């Protein structure tokens, strides 16, 4: 009888950590991509990264080549923090107003700047203003870039409040790509509430893969 008592106690002790581990690793029901354009920004990029890290979230930063050239250290910090960096052109023009050679220069120079600053070569590209055409997409493909736009616009660029940004972002469904910018305090302030609101729906911040789909980080 004694050996049976000891065996039962052992099974209880072994079972408890497994249950706790399972609870801690509860799977997400889907993923939403949080994206931030127009960085690196000397005032807002670092606080934004800090806000994301404080809630265990990762995001995609679509950076401008000219900003990366001027703020190479911030680009390195972004990559070192585990964020993903995409190409947002060199100078934020309407690429659809440019010829193929000019588009190629905008994108290639940005690729070089990001690679020089971080050691990583972007595979994602977001056209400024979402303005694109066959020429833009063709030049992006030549550089191995997948074009990514968005499905949820938080309007942070249009003066949206933190509350409005949170409402827009947390209204996203699985697979959504949320547009924000590394340029506003309201956007930084929204981060914890966005992640909390998504979690309440069983959603987690995800990564955009080379097919433009939102997947697990």
Tab-separated table of C-alpha atoms in Angstrom:
chain	number	residue	atom	x	y	z
A	1	UNK	CA	0.000	0.000	0.000
A	2	UNK	CA	2.896	2.328	0.805
A	3	UNK	CA	4.303	2.116	-2.737
A	4	UNK	CA	0.894	2.970	-4.162
A	5	UNK	CA	0.681	6.057	-1.942
A	6	UNK	CA	4.157	7.187	-3.018
A	7	UNK	CA	3.356	6.610	-6.703
A	8	UNK	CA	0.156	8.669	-6.464
A	9	UNK	CA	2.004	11.525	-4.789
A	10	UNK	CA	4.677	11.438	-7.485
A	11	UNK	CA	2.077	11.592	-10.242
A	12	UNK	CA	0.462	14.633	-8.617
A	13	UNK	CA	3.787	16.443	-8.326
A	14	UNK	CA	4.670	15.721	-11.954
A	15	UNK	CA	1.264	16.694	-13.293
A	16	UNK	CA	1.108	20.158	-11.736
A	17	UNK	CA	3.988	21.802	-13.631
A	18	UNK	CA	2.650	20.461	-16.935
A	19	UNK	CA	-0.737	22.068	-16.333
A	20	UNK	CA	0.860	25.365	-15.356
A	21	UNK	CA	3.087	25.326	-18.432
A	22	UNK	CA	0.126	24.721	-20.705
A	23	UNK	CA	-1.755	27.662	-19.193
A	24	UNK	CA	1.196	29.987	-19.678
A	25	UNK	CA	1.606	28.954	-23.297
A	26	UNK	CA	-2.030	29.388	-24.298
A	27	UNK	CA	-2.112	29.599	-28.111
A	28	UNK	CA	-3.366	32.635	-30.019
A	29	UNK	CA	-6.446	32.195	-32.173
A	30	UNK	CA	-5.007	34.498	-34.820
A	31	UNK	CA	-2.496	37.241	-35.523
A	32	UNK	CA	-2.653	40.928	-36.387
A	33	UNK	CA	0.316	42.869	-37.792
A	34	UNK	CA	1.082	46.167	-36.070
A	35	UNK	CA	3.021	48.397	-38.473
A	36	UNK	CA	4.663	51.791	-38.053
A	37	UNK	CA	5.701	54.009	-40.962
A	38	UNK	CA	8.095	56.907	-41.549
A	39	UNK	CA	10.855	56.181	-38.996
A	40	UNK	CA	13.346	56.152	-37.609
A	41	UNK	CA	12.161	59.169	-35.664
A	42	UNK	CA	14.479	60.689	-33.078
A	43	UNK	CA	11.615	61.580	-30.770
A	44	UNK	CA	9.247	58.635	-31.051
A	45	UNK	CA	10.998	55.482	-32.290
A	46	UNK	CA	12.731	54.634	-29.017
A	47	UNK	CA	9.610	55.171	-26.825
A	48	UNK	CA	7.589	53.151	-29.318
A	49	UNK	CA	10.026	50.252	-29.145
A	50	UNK	CA	9.977	50.469	-25.356
A	51	UNK	CA	6.190	50.388	-25.273
A	52	UNK	CA	6.089	47.338	-27.542
A	53	UNK	CA	8.723	45.477	-25.558
A	54	UNK	CA	6.967	46.250	-22.266
A	55	UNK	CA	3.987	44.184	-23.433
A	56	UNK	CA	6.007	41.514	-25.244
A	57	UNK	CA	4.907	42.623	-28.704
A	58	UNK	CA	6.834	42.838	-31.968
A	59	UNK	CA	5.935	45.022	-34.924
A	60	UNK	CA	7.036	45.921	-38.447
A	61	UNK	CA	8.643	49.319	-38.990
A	62	UNK	CA	8.491	50.600	-42.559
A	63	UNK	CA	11.410	53.023	-42.519
A	64	UNK	CA	12.442	55.783	-44.899
A	65	UNK	CA	15.925	55.499	-46.361
A	66	UNK	CA	16.825	59.118	-45.696
A	67	UNK	CA	15.808	58.742	-42.052
A	68	UNK	CA	17.812	55.552	-41.689
A	69	UNK	CA	20.848	57.349	-43.099
A	70	UNK	CA	20.421	60.128	-40.529
A	71	UNK	CA	19.409	57.865	-37.619
A	72	UNK	CA	21.353	54.660	-38.274
A	73	UNK	CA	21.679	53.977	-34.556
A	74	UNK	CA	17.907	53.981	-34.114
A	75	UNK	CA	17.510	51.597	-37.030
A	76	UNK	CA	19.989	49.254	-35.337
A	77	UNK	CA	18.081	49.545	-32.053
A	78	UNK	CA	14.852	48.702	-33.840
A	79	UNK	CA	16.332	45.535	-35.315
A	80	UNK	CA	18.125	44.588	-32.087
A	81	UNK	CA	14.825	44.871	-30.201
A	82	UNK	CA	13.418	42.104	-32.398
A	83	UNK	CA	11.312	44.333	-34.619
A	84	UNK	CA	11.108	43.813	-38.373
A	85	UNK	CA	12.196	46.581	-40.730
A	86	UNK	CA	10.641	47.140	-44.135
A	87	UNK	CA	11.370	49.505	-47.026
A	88	UNK	CA	9.179	52.636	-47.231
A	89	UNK	CA	11.135	54.349	-50.035
A	90	UNK	CA	13.892	56.909	-49.642
A	91	UNK	CA	12.002	60.219	-49.585
A	92	UNK	CA	8.290	59.329	-49.340
A	93	UNK	CA	7.177	60.446	-52.826
A	94	UNK	CA	4.153	59.344	-54.778
A	95	UNK	CA	6.000	56.554	-56.551
A	96	UNK	CA	3.263	56.380	-59.175
A	97	UNK	CA	4.417	59.799	-60.422
A	98	UNK	CA	7.941	58.515	-61.061
A	99	UNK	CA	9.509	56.566	-63.890
A	100	UNK	CA	10.895	53.074	-63.431
A	101	UNK	CA	14.486	54.269	-62.972
A	102	UNK	CA	13.461	56.747	-60.252
A	103	UNK	CA	11.391	54.136	-58.444
A	104	UNK	CA	14.323	51.738	-58.581
A	105	UNK	CA	16.614	54.367	-57.067
A	106	UNK	CA	14.160	55.165	-54.248
A	107	UNK	CA	13.900	51.512	-53.293
A	108	UNK	CA	17.479	50.392	-53.884
A	109	UNK	CA	18.998	53.257	-51.910
A	110	UNK	CA	16.711	52.450	-49.006
A	111	UNK	CA	17.665	48.780	-49.153
A	112	UNK	CA	21.324	49.766	-48.991
A	113	UNK	CA	20.805	52.182	-46.092
A	114	UNK	CA	18.909	49.630	-43.994
A	115	UNK	CA	21.413	46.890	-44.779
A	116	UNK	CA	24.308	49.172	-43.867
A	117	UNK	CA	22.692	50.221	-40.574
A	118	UNK	CA	21.333	46.856	-39.405
A	119	UNK	CA	23.060	44.116	-41.386
A	120	UNK	CA	19.632	42.975	-42.562
A	121	UNK	CA	18.108	43.299	-46.020
A	122	UNK	CA	14.364	44.061	-46.041
A	123	UNK	CA	11.997	41.718	-47.852
A	124	UNK	CA	8.875	43.852	-47.357
A	125	UNK	CA	8.001	47.157	-49.001
A	126	UNK	CA	5.201	49.625	-48.353
A	127	UNK	CA	4.576	52.302	-50.999
A	128	UNK	CA	4.064	55.780	-49.498
A	129	UNK	CA	0.370	56.718	-49.379
A	130	UNK	CA	-0.369	53.171	-50.556
A	131	UNK	CA	0.094	54.513	-54.095
A	132	UNK	CA	1.233	51.759	-56.411
A	133	UNK	CA	1.038	50.529	-59.999
A	134	UNK	CA	2.584	47.879	-62.203
A	135	UNK	CA	5.860	49.805	-62.542
A	136	UNK	CA	6.251	50.184	-58.774
A	137	UNK	CA	5.461	46.542	-58.131
A	138	UNK	CA	7.819	45.388	-60.862
A	139	UNK	CA	10.746	47.411	-59.512
A	140	UNK	CA	10.030	46.135	-56.010
A	141	UNK	CA	10.034	42.541	-57.216
A	142	UNK	CA	13.422	43.040	-58.867
A	143	UNK	CA	14.814	43.798	-55.424
A	144	UNK	CA	13.129	40.795	-53.818
A	145	UNK	CA	10.517	42.951	-52.092
A	146	UNK	CA	6.940	41.945	-51.339
A	147	UNK	CA	4.525	44.876	-51.448
A	148	UNK	CA	2.482	45.360	-48.268
A	149	UNK	CA	-0.268	47.916	-47.752
A	150	UNK	CA	-2.843	47.719	-44.909
A	151	UNK	CA	-6.383	46.724	-44.058
A	152	UNK	CA	-6.919	48.970	-41.005
A	153	UNK	CA	-5.995	52.669	-41.013
A	154	UNK	CA	-5.935	54.094	-37.483
A	155	UNK	CA	-5.814	57.663	-38.829
A	156	UNK	CA	-3.038	58.546	-36.379
A	157	UNK	CA	-1.535	60.631	-39.192
A	158	UNK	CA	-4.753	62.639	-39.241
A	159	UNK	CA	-4.668	63.649	-35.575
A	160	UNK	CA	-6.567	60.672	-34.154
A	161	UNK	CA	-6.585	60.497	-30.358
A	162	UNK	CA	-5.151	57.589	-28.415
A	163	UNK	CA	-8.690	56.336	-27.764
A	164	UNK	CA	-9.521	56.451	-31.484
A	165	UNK	CA	-6.290	54.675	-32.422
A	166	UNK	CA	-7.026	51.929	-29.895
A	167	UNK	CA	-10.591	51.509	-31.185
A	168	UNK	CA	-9.406	51.158	-34.770
A	169	UNK	CA	-6.579	48.743	-34.011
A	170	UNK	CA	-8.539	46.524	-31.642
A	171	UNK	CA	-11.373	46.332	-34.146
A	172	UNK	CA	-9.048	44.336	-36.405
A	173	UNK	CA	-9.720	40.716	-37.237
A	174	UNK	CA	-7.200	37.907	-37.623
A	175	UNK	CA	-4.921	38.515	-40.588
A	176	UNK	CA	-5.322	42.292	-40.509
A	177	UNK	CA	-2.458	44.723	-41.096
A	178	UNK	CA	-2.794	47.887	-38.996
A	179	UNK	CA	-1.336	51.171	-40.258
A	180	UNK	CA	0.291	53.488	-37.720
A	181	UNK	CA	3.253	55.841	-37.718
A	182	UNK	CA	6.402	56.251	-35.640
A	183	UNK	CA	5.676	59.946	-35.306
A	184	UNK	CA	3.016	60.611	-32.670
A	185	UNK	CA	2.778	60.407	-28.887
A	186	UNK	CA	-0.823	59.241	-29.145
A	187	UNK	CA	0.408	56.240	-31.132
A	188	UNK	CA	3.002	55.375	-28.496
A	189	UNK	CA	0.412	55.709	-25.725
A	190	UNK	CA	-1.951	53.353	-27.555
A	191	UNK	CA	0.412	50.360	-27.617
A	192	UNK	CA	-0.434	48.667	-24.279
A	193	UNK	CA	-4.168	49.065	-24.778
A	194	UNK	CA	-3.999	47.757	-28.344
A	195	UNK	CA	-2.185	44.605	-27.292
A	196	UNK	CA	-4.562	44.124	-24.341
A	197	UNK	CA	-7.613	44.656	-26.530
A	198	UNK	CA	-6.405	42.204	-29.155
A	199	UNK	CA	-5.622	39.633	-26.459
A	200	UNK	CA	-9.199	39.901	-25.207
A	201	UNK	CA	-10.253	38.683	-28.672
A	202	UNK	CA	-7.688	35.869	-28.658
A	203	UNK	CA	-5.417	37.726	-31.088
A	204	UNK	CA	-1.699	38.425	-30.840
A	205	UNK	CA	0.725	40.729	-32.700
A	206	UNK	CA	2.202	38.828	-35.633
A	207	UNK	CA	4.735	38.953	-38.441
A	208	UNK	CA	4.126	39.644	-42.116
A	209	UNK	CA	5.716	36.894	-44.186
A	210	UNK	CA	7.135	37.167	-47.692
A	211	UNK	CA	3.748	36.326	-49.143
A	212	UNK	CA	2.181	39.285	-47.370
A	213	UNK	CA	0.276	37.108	-44.891
A	214	UNK	CA	0.192	37.690	-41.135
A	215	UNK	CA	1.614	34.730	-39.245
A	216	UNK	CA	3.045	33.871	-35.828
A	217	UNK	CA	6.202	35.832	-34.901
